[in-house]
Amino acid sequence: MEIINRRQRMGSLARKLRRENKTIGFVPTMGALHEGHLRLVNEARQMCDVVIVSIFVNPTQFNDQSDLDKYPRDLTADASLLAEYQVDYIFAPAVEEIYPPGASTFVYVEGVTDTLEGISRPGHFRGVATVVTILFNTIRPDFAFFGQKDAQQILVVQKLTRELGFETEIVVVPTVREESGLAMSSRNTLLSNEEREKASIIYQGLKEAKLAFRNGERNALDLEQIVRSKIESEPLALIDYVAVVDAETLEPLNYIEEEPVLIAVAARFGPVRLIDNTVLNRKQ
Ligand code: AMP
């Protein structure tokens, strides 16, 4: 496994791999790796000849400076995990490699970014779309792997991939959870033990709504209320949003006539903001 810091070297290496007809699997991350990331890596390892994982805490997708400052970073631990998972290359550029001084070019995906995380975190998806475009343009992967936990991010990445003409297939990997049901996240390490334990209430709320849907509930507001009440029963939780939306357009729903439907949640536990979601689908 080799760690690459320079964008130019990453680009020329990827060109060489393509000339050798190797399929390239790419897993973009911000590091502080956990089993969720490793599931993506595993998937990439199985599907592709060469696996490249990027570790880059992307400043442009943080709308809150203190969130960026306290974001966990541990390249040494990440590198030893990725070596175990037979990753071929880590791309770990410095900020100036991705955004040279004076950089002022951004990618902005309209529509799907106008809601949910796009409202709560202004500028977040502009940062995500910009860095994904720069990384895709450098590596030109055959496959890129993203987690279902960040459902809205997947829609943004799928849209920009199609519309900018990248020949990359986006592979979506299911959310990996802690034993309690809490979705794994690098930010979970910033929770106290009590907060971490109590934060599983988000998943419990989502599960209750899913069960109600299976039992025939089609009123979106009632499903939303099931999730809200559950989370509100936990005094440490502060809900940012609970939304029942069309899983493809993210349009809000009153009554569910068509699936798939996404129930998306964002909630704070102490200083940490967590997101999670579930997809409702009759066929599942
Ligand atoms: P991040 O480092 O948080 O930017 O995440 C990098 C990638 O890992 C994104 O595609 C995330 O959706 C994915 N990911 C993060 N947490 C999980 C999880 N618990 N299960 C599956 N994928 C995840």
PDB file of C-alpha atoms and ligand atoms in Angstrom:
ATOM      1  CA  MET A   1       0.000   0.000   0.000  1.00  0.00           C
ATOM      2  CA  GLU A   2       1.277   3.439  -0.905  1.00  0.00           C
ATOM      3  CA  ILE A   3       0.228   6.784   0.537  1.00  0.00           C
ATOM      4  CA  ILE A   4       0.023   9.515  -2.079  1.00  0.00           C
ATOM      5  CA  ASN A   5      -0.101  13.181  -1.167  1.00  0.00           C
ATOM      6  CA  ARG A   6       0.136  14.904  -4.533  1.00  0.00           C
ATOM      7  CA  ARG A   7      -2.820  15.348  -6.852  1.00  0.00           C
ATOM      8  CA  GLN A   8      -0.609  15.208  -9.938  1.00  0.00           C
ATOM      9  CA  ARG A   9       0.995  11.932  -8.879  1.00  0.00           C
ATOM     10  CA  MET A  10      -2.439  10.470  -8.075  1.00  0.00           C
ATOM     11  CA  GLY A  11      -3.631  11.485 -11.539  1.00  0.00           C
ATOM     12  CA  SER A  12      -0.668  10.013 -13.413  1.00  0.00           C
ATOM     13  CA  LEU A  13      -0.853   6.798 -11.423  1.00  0.00           C
ATOM     14  CA  ALA A  14      -4.572   6.431 -12.184  1.00  0.00           C
ATOM     15  CA  ARG A  15      -3.845   7.002 -15.899  1.00  0.00           C
ATOM     16  CA  LYS A  16      -1.211   4.275 -15.792  1.00  0.00           C
ATOM     17  CA  LEU A  17      -3.671   1.862 -14.109  1.00  0.00           C
ATOM     18  CA  ARG A  18      -6.273   2.595 -16.781  1.00  0.00           C
ATOM     19  CA  ARG A  19      -3.733   1.931 -19.534  1.00  0.00           C
ATOM     20  CA  GLU A  20      -3.105  -1.450 -17.897  1.00  0.00           C
ATOM     21  CA  ASN A  21      -6.872  -2.095 -18.100  1.00  0.00           C
ATOM     22  CA  LYS A  22      -7.212  -2.304 -14.325  1.00  0.00           C
ATOM     23  CA  THR A  23     -10.631  -1.465 -12.909  1.00  0.00           C
ATOM     24  CA  ILE A  24     -10.315   1.241 -10.306  1.00  0.00           C
ATOM     25  CA  GLY A  25     -12.542   1.283  -7.209  1.00  0.00           C
ATOM     26  CA  PHE A  26     -12.559   4.532  -5.270  1.00  0.00           C
ATOM     27  CA  VAL A  27     -13.756   5.140  -1.709  1.00  0.00           C
ATOM     28  CA  PRO A  28     -13.784   8.814  -0.706  1.00  0.00           C
ATOM     29  CA  THR A  29     -13.635   9.399   3.072  1.00  0.00           C
ATOM     30  CA  MET A  30     -12.723  12.001   5.628  1.00  0.00           C
ATOM     31  CA  GLY A  31     -10.765   9.456   7.682  1.00  0.00           C
ATOM     32  CA  ALA A  32     -11.251   8.463  11.328  1.00  0.00           C
ATOM     33  CA  LEU A  33     -12.279   5.195   9.780  1.00  0.00           C
ATOM     34  CA  HIS A  34     -14.821   2.815  11.284  1.00  0.00           C
ATOM     35  CA  GLU A  35     -16.599  -0.336  10.139  1.00  0.00           C
ATOM     36  CA  GLY A  36     -18.949   1.667   7.932  1.00  0.00           C
ATOM     37  CA  HIS A  37     -16.036   2.892   5.835  1.00  0.00           C
ATOM     38  CA  LEU A  38     -14.505  -0.565   5.870  1.00  0.00           C
ATOM     39  CA  ARG A  39     -17.679  -2.059   4.428  1.00  0.00           C
ATOM     40  CA  LEU A  40     -17.261   0.278   1.465  1.00  0.00           C
ATOM     41  CA  VAL A  41     -13.617  -0.732   1.133  1.00  0.00           C
ATOM     42  CA  ASN A  42     -14.551  -4.385   1.291  1.00  0.00           C
ATOM     43  CA  GLU A  43     -17.110  -3.954  -1.454  1.00  0.00           C
ATOM     44  CA  ALA A  44     -14.532  -2.134  -3.586  1.00  0.00           C
ATOM     45  CA  ARG A  45     -11.957  -4.870  -2.925  1.00  0.00           C
ATOM     46  CA  GLN A  46     -14.375  -7.499  -4.178  1.00  0.00           C
ATOM     47  CA  MET A  47     -15.417  -5.617  -7.311  1.00  0.00           C
ATOM     48  CA  CYS A  48     -12.230  -3.956  -8.527  1.00  0.00           C
ATOM     49  CA  ASP A  49      -8.600  -4.710  -9.429  1.00  0.00           C
ATOM     50  CA  VAL A  50      -7.252  -1.645  -7.659  1.00  0.00           C
ATOM     51  CA  VAL A  51      -8.696   0.082  -4.594  1.00  0.00           C
ATOM     52  CA  ILE A  52      -7.961   3.728  -3.841  1.00  0.00           C
ATOM     53  CA  VAL A  53      -9.213   5.319  -0.608  1.00  0.00           C
ATOM     54  CA  SER A  54      -9.003   9.063  -0.163  1.00  0.00           C
ATOM     55  CA  ILE A  55      -8.665  10.582   3.273  1.00  0.00           C
ATOM     56  CA  PHE A  56      -9.354  14.275   3.141  1.00  0.00           C
ATOM     57  CA  VAL A  57     -11.208  16.363   5.701  1.00  0.00           C
ATOM     58  CA  ASN A  58     -12.766  18.668   3.168  1.00  0.00           C
ATOM     59  CA  PRO A  59     -12.974  22.187   4.616  1.00  0.00           C
ATOM     60  CA  THR A  60     -15.463  23.480   2.043  1.00  0.00           C
ATOM     61  CA  GLN A  61     -18.192  21.100   3.190  1.00  0.00           C
ATOM     62  CA  PHE A  62     -18.079  22.316   6.796  1.00  0.00           C
ATOM     63  CA  ASN A  63     -20.386  25.220   7.479  1.00  0.00           C
ATOM     64  CA  ASP A  64     -19.305  25.307  11.107  1.00  0.00           C
ATOM     65  CA  GLN A  65     -15.641  26.090  11.872  1.00  0.00           C
ATOM     66  CA  SER A  66     -15.690  24.353  15.261  1.00  0.00           C
ATOM     67  CA  ASP A  67     -17.095  21.180  13.662  1.00  0.00           C
ATOM     68  CA  LEU A  68     -14.116  21.260  11.257  1.00  0.00           C
ATOM     69  CA  ASP A  69     -11.633  21.973  14.058  1.00  0.00           C
ATOM     70  CA  LYS A  70     -12.786  19.124  16.251  1.00  0.00           C
ATOM     71  CA  TYR A  71     -13.337  16.600  13.440  1.00  0.00           C
ATOM     72  CA  PRO A  72     -11.346  13.465  14.461  1.00  0.00           C
ATOM     73  CA  ARG A  73      -8.144  12.810  12.487  1.00  0.00           C
ATOM     74  CA  ASP A  74      -5.807   9.810  12.769  1.00  0.00           C
ATOM     75  CA  LEU A  75      -3.979   8.990   9.544  1.00  0.00           C
ATOM     76  CA  THR A  76      -1.659   6.451  11.193  1.00  0.00           C
ATOM     77  CA  ALA A  77      -4.516   4.341  12.568  1.00  0.00           C
ATOM     78  CA  ASP A  78      -6.448   4.722   9.288  1.00  0.00           C
ATOM     79  CA  ALA A  79      -3.460   3.594   7.218  1.00  0.00           C
ATOM     80  CA  SER A  80      -2.914   0.461   9.280  1.00  0.00           C
ATOM     81  CA  LEU A  81      -6.606  -0.465   9.001  1.00  0.00           C
ATOM     82  CA  LEU A  82      -6.563   0.065   5.234  1.00  0.00           C
ATOM     83  CA  ALA A  83      -3.390  -2.022   4.855  1.00  0.00           C
ATOM     84  CA  GLU A  84      -5.235  -4.875   6.578  1.00  0.00           C
ATOM     85  CA  TYR A  85      -8.058  -4.483   4.076  1.00  0.00           C
ATOM     86  CA  GLN A  86      -5.614  -4.782   1.160  1.00  0.00           C
ATOM     87  CA  VAL A  87      -6.108  -1.278  -0.117  1.00  0.00           C
ATOM     88  CA  ASP A  88      -3.629  -0.393  -2.852  1.00  0.00           C
ATOM     89  CA  TYR A  89      -3.381   3.371  -2.485  1.00  0.00           C
ATOM     90  CA  ILE A  90      -4.372   6.009   0.040  1.00  0.00           C
ATOM     91  CA  PHE A  91      -4.766   9.467  -1.404  1.00  0.00           C
ATOM     92  CA  ALA A  92      -4.240  11.871   1.489  1.00  0.00           C
ATOM     93  CA  PRO A  93      -3.673  15.334   0.040  1.00  0.00           C
ATOM     94  CA  ALA A  94      -3.102  18.539   2.014  1.00  0.00           C
ATOM     95  CA  VAL A  95      -5.811  21.176   1.667  1.00  0.00           C
ATOM     96  CA  GLU A  96      -3.665  23.248  -0.749  1.00  0.00           C
ATOM     97  CA  GLU A  97      -3.340  20.263  -3.095  1.00  0.00           C
ATOM     98  CA  ILE A  98      -7.096  20.188  -3.566  1.00  0.00           C
ATOM     99  CA  TYR A  99      -7.706  23.920  -3.228  1.00  0.00           C
ATOM    100  CA  PRO A 100      -4.645  25.847  -4.426  1.00  0.00           C
ATOM    101  CA  PRO A 101      -4.419  29.344  -2.966  1.00  0.00           C
ATOM    102  CA  GLY A 102      -7.070  31.544  -4.561  1.00  0.00           C
ATOM    103  CA  ALA A 103      -9.180  28.579  -5.754  1.00  0.00           C
ATOM    104  CA  SER A 104     -12.661  29.863  -6.527  1.00  0.00           C
ATOM    105  CA  THR A 105     -14.257  27.157  -8.670  1.00  0.00           C
ATOM    106  CA  PHE A 106     -17.197  25.336  -7.131  1.00  0.00           C
ATOM    107  CA  VAL A 107     -19.718  22.760  -8.304  1.00  0.00           C
ATOM    108  CA  TYR A 108     -23.279  23.439  -7.302  1.00  0.00           C
ATOM    109  CA  VAL A 109     -26.010  20.841  -7.780  1.00  0.00           C
ATOM    110  CA  GLU A 110     -29.417  22.491  -7.688  1.00  0.00           C
ATOM    111  CA  GLY A 111     -32.708  20.971  -6.595  1.00  0.00           C
ATOM    112  CA  VAL A 112     -31.898  17.994  -4.364  1.00  0.00           C
ATOM    113  CA  THR A 113     -29.656  20.241  -2.249  1.00  0.00           C
ATOM    114  CA  ASP A 114     -32.433  22.711  -1.389  1.00  0.00           C
ATOM    115  CA  THR A 115     -33.803  20.627   1.454  1.00  0.00           C
ATOM    116  CA  LEU A 116     -32.826  18.634   4.605  1.00  0.00           C
ATOM    117  CA  GLU A 117     -29.030  18.870   5.089  1.00  0.00           C
ATOM    118  CA  GLY A 118     -28.934  21.603   2.462  1.00  0.00           C
ATOM    119  CA  ILE A 119     -31.073  23.832   4.706  1.00  0.00           C
ATOM    120  CA  SER A 120     -29.435  22.908   8.000  1.00  0.00           C
ATOM    121  CA  ARG A 121     -25.895  23.123   6.632  1.00  0.00           C
ATOM    122  CA  PRO A 122     -25.739  25.923   4.067  1.00  0.00           C
ATOM    123  CA  GLY A 123     -22.919  25.380   1.569  1.00  0.00           C
ATOM    124  CA  HIS A 124     -22.362  21.780   2.670  1.00  0.00           C
ATOM    125  CA  PHE A 125     -23.329  20.178  -0.628  1.00  0.00           C
ATOM    126  CA  ARG A 126     -21.469  22.765  -2.657  1.00  0.00           C
ATOM    127  CA  GLY A 127     -18.374  21.567  -0.784  1.00  0.00           C
ATOM    128  CA  VAL A 128     -19.255  17.902  -1.266  1.00  0.00           C
ATOM    129  CA  ALA A 129     -19.989  18.293  -4.983  1.00  0.00           C
ATOM    130  CA  THR A 130     -16.806  20.303  -5.527  1.00  0.00           C
ATOM    131  CA  VAL A 131     -14.480  17.866  -3.790  1.00  0.00           C
ATOM    132  CA  VAL A 132     -16.118  14.813  -5.388  1.00  0.00           C
ATOM    133  CA  THR A 133     -15.705  16.428  -8.797  1.00  0.00           C
ATOM    134  CA  ILE A 134     -12.022  17.191  -8.154  1.00  0.00           C
ATOM    135  CA  LEU A 135     -11.395  13.659  -6.865  1.00  0.00           C
ATOM    136  CA  PHE A 136     -13.317  11.985  -9.700  1.00  0.00           C
ATOM    137  CA  ASN A 137     -11.509  14.149 -12.221  1.00  0.00           C
ATOM    138  CA  THR A 138      -8.141  13.174 -10.753  1.00  0.00           C
ATOM    139  CA  ILE A 139      -8.808   9.446 -10.382  1.00  0.00           C
ATOM    140  CA  ARG A 140     -11.526   8.746 -12.991  1.00  0.00           C
ATOM    141  CA  PRO A 141     -12.631   5.621 -11.113  1.00  0.00           C
ATOM    142  CA  ASP A 142     -14.727   2.878 -12.703  1.00  0.00           C
ATOM    143  CA  PHE A 143     -16.664   2.483  -9.455  1.00  0.00           C
ATOM    144  CA  ALA A 144     -17.064   4.818  -6.488  1.00  0.00           C
ATOM    145  CA  PHE A 145     -18.543   3.654  -3.210  1.00  0.00           C
ATOM    146  CA  PHE A 146     -20.825   5.697  -0.961  1.00  0.00           C
ATOM    147  CA  GLY A 147     -22.790   4.883   2.188  1.00  0.00           C
ATOM    148  CA  GLN A 148     -26.572   4.936   2.433  1.00  0.00           C
ATOM    149  CA  LYS A 149     -26.210   6.759   5.763  1.00  0.00           C
ATOM    150  CA  ASP A 150     -25.658   9.938   3.744  1.00  0.00           C
ATOM    151  CA  ALA A 151     -28.710   9.424   1.525  1.00  0.00           C
ATOM    152  CA  GLN A 152     -28.922  12.985   0.222  1.00  0.00           C
ATOM    153  CA  GLN A 153     -25.204  12.970  -0.591  1.00  0.00           C
ATOM    154  CA  ILE A 154     -25.783   9.925  -2.795  1.00  0.00           C
ATOM    155  CA  LEU A 155     -28.416  11.786  -4.804  1.00  0.00           C
ATOM    156  CA  VAL A 156     -26.064  14.754  -5.223  1.00  0.00           C
ATOM    157  CA  VAL A 157     -23.176  12.539  -6.332  1.00  0.00           C
ATOM    158  CA  GLN A 158     -25.347  10.504  -8.731  1.00  0.00           C
ATOM    159  CA  LYS A 159     -26.657  13.675 -10.308  1.00  0.00           C
ATOM    160  CA  LEU A 160     -23.270  15.326 -10.775  1.00  0.00           C
ATOM    161  CA  THR A 161     -21.773  12.087 -12.109  1.00  0.00           C
ATOM    162  CA  ARG A 162     -24.477  11.842 -14.764  1.00  0.00           C
ATOM    163  CA  GLU A 163     -24.595  15.500 -15.651  1.00  0.00           C
ATOM    164  CA  LEU A 164     -20.827  16.138 -15.786  1.00  0.00           C
ATOM    165  CA  GLY A 165     -20.359  12.939 -17.791  1.00  0.00           C
ATOM    166  CA  PHE A 166     -18.088  10.977 -15.462  1.00  0.00           C
ATOM    167  CA  GLU A 167     -17.902   7.343 -16.496  1.00  0.00           C
ATOM    168  CA  THR A 168     -18.062   6.219 -12.887  1.00  0.00           C
ATOM    169  CA  GLU A 169     -20.660   3.874 -11.508  1.00  0.00           C
ATOM    170  CA  ILE A 170     -21.891   4.885  -8.065  1.00  0.00           C
ATOM    171  CA  VAL A 171     -22.242   1.908  -5.732  1.00  0.00           C
ATOM    172  CA  VAL A 172     -24.440   2.418  -2.667  1.00  0.00           C
ATOM    173  CA  VAL A 173     -23.563   0.435   0.458  1.00  0.00           C
ATOM    174  CA  PRO A 174     -26.059  -0.135   3.316  1.00  0.00           C
ATOM    175  CA  THR A 175     -25.608   1.667   6.623  1.00  0.00           C
ATOM    176  CA  VAL A 176     -23.430  -0.154   9.129  1.00  0.00           C
ATOM    177  CA  ARG A 177     -24.619   0.172  12.729  1.00  0.00           C
ATOM    178  CA  GLU A 178     -23.194  -0.230  16.189  1.00  0.00           C
ATOM    179  CA  GLU A 179     -24.687  -3.037  18.248  1.00  0.00           C
ATOM    180  CA  SER A 180     -27.167  -0.562  19.761  1.00  0.00           C
ATOM    181  CA  GLY A 181     -28.451   0.350  16.298  1.00  0.00           C
ATOM    182  CA  LEU A 182     -26.721   3.749  16.200  1.00  0.00           C
ATOM    183  CA  ALA A 183     -25.386   4.393  12.685  1.00  0.00           C
ATOM    184  CA  MET A 184     -21.598   4.319  12.728  1.00  0.00           C
ATOM    185  CA  SER A 185     -20.045   7.720  12.253  1.00  0.00           C
ATOM    186  CA  SER A 186     -16.634   9.276  12.827  1.00  0.00           C
ATOM    187  CA  ARG A 187     -18.449  11.823  15.007  1.00  0.00           C
ATOM    188  CA  ASN A 188     -19.669   9.093  17.410  1.00  0.00           C
ATOM    189  CA  THR A 189     -16.256   9.240  19.111  1.00  0.00           C
ATOM    190  CA  LEU A 190     -17.124  12.799  20.172  1.00  0.00           C
ATOM    191  CA  LEU A 191     -20.178  11.582  22.139  1.00  0.00           C
ATOM    192  CA  SER A 192     -19.987  10.802  25.865  1.00  0.00           C
ATOM    193  CA  ASN A 193     -20.711   7.182  26.773  1.00  0.00           C
ATOM    194  CA  GLU A 194     -24.186   8.170  27.905  1.00  0.00           C
ATOM    195  CA  GLU A 195     -24.924  10.183  24.750  1.00  0.00           C
ATOM    196  CA  ARG A 196     -23.630   7.355  22.564  1.00  0.00           C
ATOM    197  CA  GLU A 197     -25.890   4.879  24.273  1.00  0.00           C
ATOM    198  CA  LYS A 198     -28.933   7.170  24.167  1.00  0.00           C
ATOM    199  CA  ALA A 199     -28.382   8.134  20.529  1.00  0.00           C
ATOM    200  CA  SER A 200     -29.634   4.713  19.442  1.00  0.00           C
ATOM    201  CA  ILE A 201     -33.118   6.192  19.986  1.00  0.00           C
ATOM    202  CA  ILE A 202     -32.844   7.588  16.429  1.00  0.00           C
ATOM    203  CA  TYR A 203     -32.682   4.103  14.975  1.00  0.00           C
ATOM    204  CA  GLN A 204     -35.453   2.901  17.272  1.00  0.00           C
ATOM    205  CA  GLY A 205     -37.698   5.698  15.985  1.00  0.00           C
ATOM    206  CA  LEU A 206     -36.905   4.805  12.380  1.00  0.00           C
ATOM    207  CA  LYS A 207     -37.577   1.137  13.069  1.00  0.00           C
ATOM    208  CA  GLU A 208     -40.954   1.911  14.632  1.00  0.00           C
ATOM    209  CA  ALA A 209     -41.970   3.950  11.604  1.00  0.00           C
ATOM    210  CA  LYS A 210     -40.854   1.183   9.281  1.00  0.00           C
ATOM    211  CA  LEU A 211     -42.918  -1.317  11.205  1.00  0.00           C
ATOM    212  CA  ALA A 212     -45.969   0.972  11.068  1.00  0.00           C
ATOM    213  CA  PHE A 213     -45.456   1.281   7.299  1.00  0.00           C
ATOM    214  CA  ARG A 214     -45.279  -2.499   6.988  1.00  0.00           C
ATOM    215  CA  ASN A 215     -48.523  -2.683   8.938  1.00  0.00           C
ATOM    216  CA  GLY A 216     -50.191  -0.420   6.391  1.00  0.00           C
ATOM    217  CA  GLU A 217     -49.645   3.130   7.664  1.00  0.00           C
ATOM    218  CA  ARG A 218     -49.463   5.418   4.628  1.00  0.00           C
ATOM    219  CA  ASN A 219     -49.970   8.807   6.243  1.00  0.00           C
ATOM    220  CA  ALA A 220     -46.554  10.493   6.031  1.00  0.00           C
ATOM    221  CA  LEU A 221     -47.274  12.920   8.863  1.00  0.00           C
ATOM    222  CA  ASP A 222     -48.207  10.052  11.166  1.00  0.00           C
ATOM    223  CA  LEU A 223     -45.008   8.213  10.259  1.00  0.00           C
ATOM    224  CA  GLU A 224     -43.026  11.395  10.917  1.00  0.00           C
ATOM    225  CA  GLN A 225     -44.766  11.750  14.283  1.00  0.00           C
ATOM    226  CA  ILE A 226     -43.849   8.187  15.268  1.00  0.00           C
ATOM    227  CA  VAL A 227     -40.160   9.006  14.753  1.00  0.00           C
ATOM    228  CA  ARG A 228     -40.434  12.409  16.462  1.00  0.00           C
ATOM    229  CA  SER A 229     -42.204  11.102  19.569  1.00  0.00           C
ATOM    230  CA  LYS A 230     -39.697   8.325  20.000  1.00  0.00           C
ATOM    231  CA  ILE A 231     -36.696  10.642  19.737  1.00  0.00           C
ATOM    232  CA  GLU A 232     -38.357  13.313  21.896  1.00  0.00           C
ATOM    233  CA  SER A 233     -38.787  10.710  24.633  1.00  0.00           C
ATOM    234  CA  GLU A 234     -35.016  10.970  25.118  1.00  0.00           C
ATOM    235  CA  PRO A 235     -34.162  14.188  27.010  1.00  0.00           C
ATOM    236  CA  LEU A 236     -30.584  14.291  25.644  1.00  0.00           C
ATOM    237  CA  ALA A 237     -31.856  14.479  22.052  1.00  0.00           C
ATOM    238  CA  LEU A 238     -32.583  17.692  20.194  1.00  0.00           C
ATOM    239  CA  ILE A 239     -34.281  17.117  16.837  1.00  0.00           C
ATOM    240  CA  ASP A 240     -33.147  19.194  13.883  1.00  0.00           C
ATOM    241  CA  TYR A 241     -35.526  17.572  11.414  1.00  0.00           C
ATOM    242  CA  VAL A 242     -37.550  14.447  10.758  1.00  0.00           C
ATOM    243  CA  ALA A 243     -38.742  14.276   7.155  1.00  0.00           C
ATOM    244  CA  VAL A 244     -40.749  11.773   5.153  1.00  0.00           C
ATOM    245  CA  VAL A 245     -39.904  12.408   1.513  1.00  0.00           C
ATOM    246  CA  ASP A 246     -39.804  10.862  -1.943  1.00  0.00           C
ATOM    247  CA  ALA A 247     -36.487   8.963  -1.922  1.00  0.00           C
ATOM    248  CA  GLU A 248     -35.531  10.171  -5.400  1.00  0.00           C
ATOM    249  CA  THR A 249     -36.649  13.808  -5.469  1.00  0.00           C
ATOM    250  CA  LEU A 250     -36.700  14.487  -1.699  1.00  0.00           C
ATOM    251  CA  GLU A 251     -40.102  16.178  -2.183  1.00  0.00           C
ATOM    252  CA  PRO A 252     -42.112  16.119   1.045  1.00  0.00           C
ATOM    253  CA  LEU A 253     -45.062  13.722   1.150  1.00  0.00           C
ATOM    254  CA  ASN A 254     -48.446  13.835   2.840  1.00  0.00           C
ATOM    255  CA  TYR A 255     -49.722  10.471   1.791  1.00  0.00           C
ATOM    256  CA  ILE A 256     -47.584   7.615   0.494  1.00  0.00           C
ATOM    257  CA  GLU A 257     -48.775   6.329  -2.847  1.00  0.00           C
ATOM    258  CA  GLU A 258     -45.474   5.376  -4.378  1.00  0.00           C
ATOM    259  CA  GLU A 259     -42.191   4.066  -3.074  1.00  0.00           C
ATOM    260  CA  PRO A 260     -39.339   4.289  -2.379  1.00  0.00           C
ATOM    261  CA  VAL A 261     -39.801   6.737   0.477  1.00  0.00           C
ATOM    262  CA  LEU A 262     -37.007   8.103   2.627  1.00  0.00           C
ATOM    263  CA  ILE A 263     -37.375   8.955   6.292  1.00  0.00           C
ATOM    264  CA  ALA A 264     -34.446  11.195   7.159  1.00  0.00           C
ATOM    265  CA  VAL A 265     -33.465  12.394  10.621  1.00  0.00           C
ATOM    266  CA  ALA A 266     -30.952  14.866  11.989  1.00  0.00           C
ATOM    267  CA  ALA A 267     -30.623  15.298  15.732  1.00  0.00           C
ATOM    268  CA  ARG A 268     -28.147  16.702  18.208  1.00  0.00           C
ATOM    269  CA  PHE A 269     -26.813  14.845  21.180  1.00  0.00           C
ATOM    270  CA  GLY A 270     -24.791  17.309  23.214  1.00  0.00           C
ATOM    271  CA  PRO A 271     -22.273  18.937  20.865  1.00  0.00           C
ATOM    272  CA  VAL A 272     -22.661  16.340  18.120  1.00  0.00           C
ATOM    273  CA  ARG A 273     -25.086  16.411  15.224  1.00  0.00           C
ATOM    274  CA  LEU A 274     -26.057  12.970  13.926  1.00  0.00           C
ATOM    275  CA  ILE A 275     -27.959  11.921  10.817  1.00  0.00           C
ATOM    276  CA  ASP A 276     -29.656   8.677   9.913  1.00  0.00           C
ATOM    277  CA  ASN A 277     -32.370   7.411   7.597  1.00  0.00           C
ATOM    278  CA  THR A 278     -34.375   4.456   6.457  1.00  0.00           C
ATOM    279  CA  VAL A 279     -35.945   3.624   3.118  1.00  0.00           C
ATOM    280  CA  LEU A 280     -39.544   2.389   2.952  1.00  0.00           C
ATOM    281  CA  ASN A 281     -40.194   0.013   0.141  1.00  0.00           C
ATOM    282  CA  ARG A 282     -43.067  -2.407  -0.172  1.00  0.00           C
ATOM    283  CA  LYS A 283     -40.879  -4.748  -2.165  1.00  0.00           C
ATOM    284  CA  GLN A 284     -38.310  -5.124   0.655  1.00  0.00           C
TER     285      GLN A 284
HETATM  286  P1  AMP B   1     -17.200  10.296   5.744  1.00  0.00           P
HETATM  287  O1  AMP B   1     -15.800   9.912   6.111  1.00  0.00           O
HETATM  288  O2  AMP B   1     -18.100  10.487   6.923  1.00  0.00           O
HETATM  289  O3  AMP B   1     -17.246  11.421   4.737  1.00  0.00           O
HETATM  290  O4  AMP B   1     -17.818   9.049   4.998  1.00  0.00           O
HETATM  291  C1  AMP B   1     -17.187   8.478   3.875  1.00  0.00           C
HETATM  292  C2  AMP B   1     -18.120   7.489   3.251  1.00  0.00           C
HETATM  293  O5  AMP B   1     -18.441   6.467   4.193  1.00  0.00           O
HETATM  294  C3  AMP B   1     -19.460   8.112   2.813  1.00  0.00           C
HETATM  295  O6  AMP B   1     -19.850   7.546   1.580  1.00  0.00           O
HETATM  296  C4  AMP B   1     -20.382   7.713   3.912  1.00  0.00           C
HETATM  297  O7  AMP B   1     -21.739   7.627   3.503  1.00  0.00           O
HETATM  298  C5  AMP B   1     -19.851   6.341   4.264  1.00  0.00           C
HETATM  299  N1  AMP B   1     -20.269   5.973   5.612  1.00  0.00           N
HETATM  300  C6  AMP B   1     -20.107   6.696   6.739  1.00  0.00           C
HETATM  301  N2  AMP B   1     -20.679   6.067   7.785  1.00  0.00           N
HETATM  302  C7  AMP B   1     -21.227   4.929   7.297  1.00  0.00           C
HETATM  303  C8  AMP B   1     -21.960   3.850   7.867  1.00  0.00           C
HETATM  304  N3  AMP B   1     -22.263   3.822   9.161  1.00  0.00           N
HETATM  305  N4  AMP B   1     -22.362   2.849   7.062  1.00  0.00           N
HETATM  306  C9  AMP B   1     -22.074   2.869   5.730  1.00  0.00           C
HETATM  307  N5  AMP B   1     -21.386   3.851   5.139  1.00  0.00           N
HETATM  308  C10 AMP B   1     -20.960   4.870   5.902  1.00  0.00           C
END
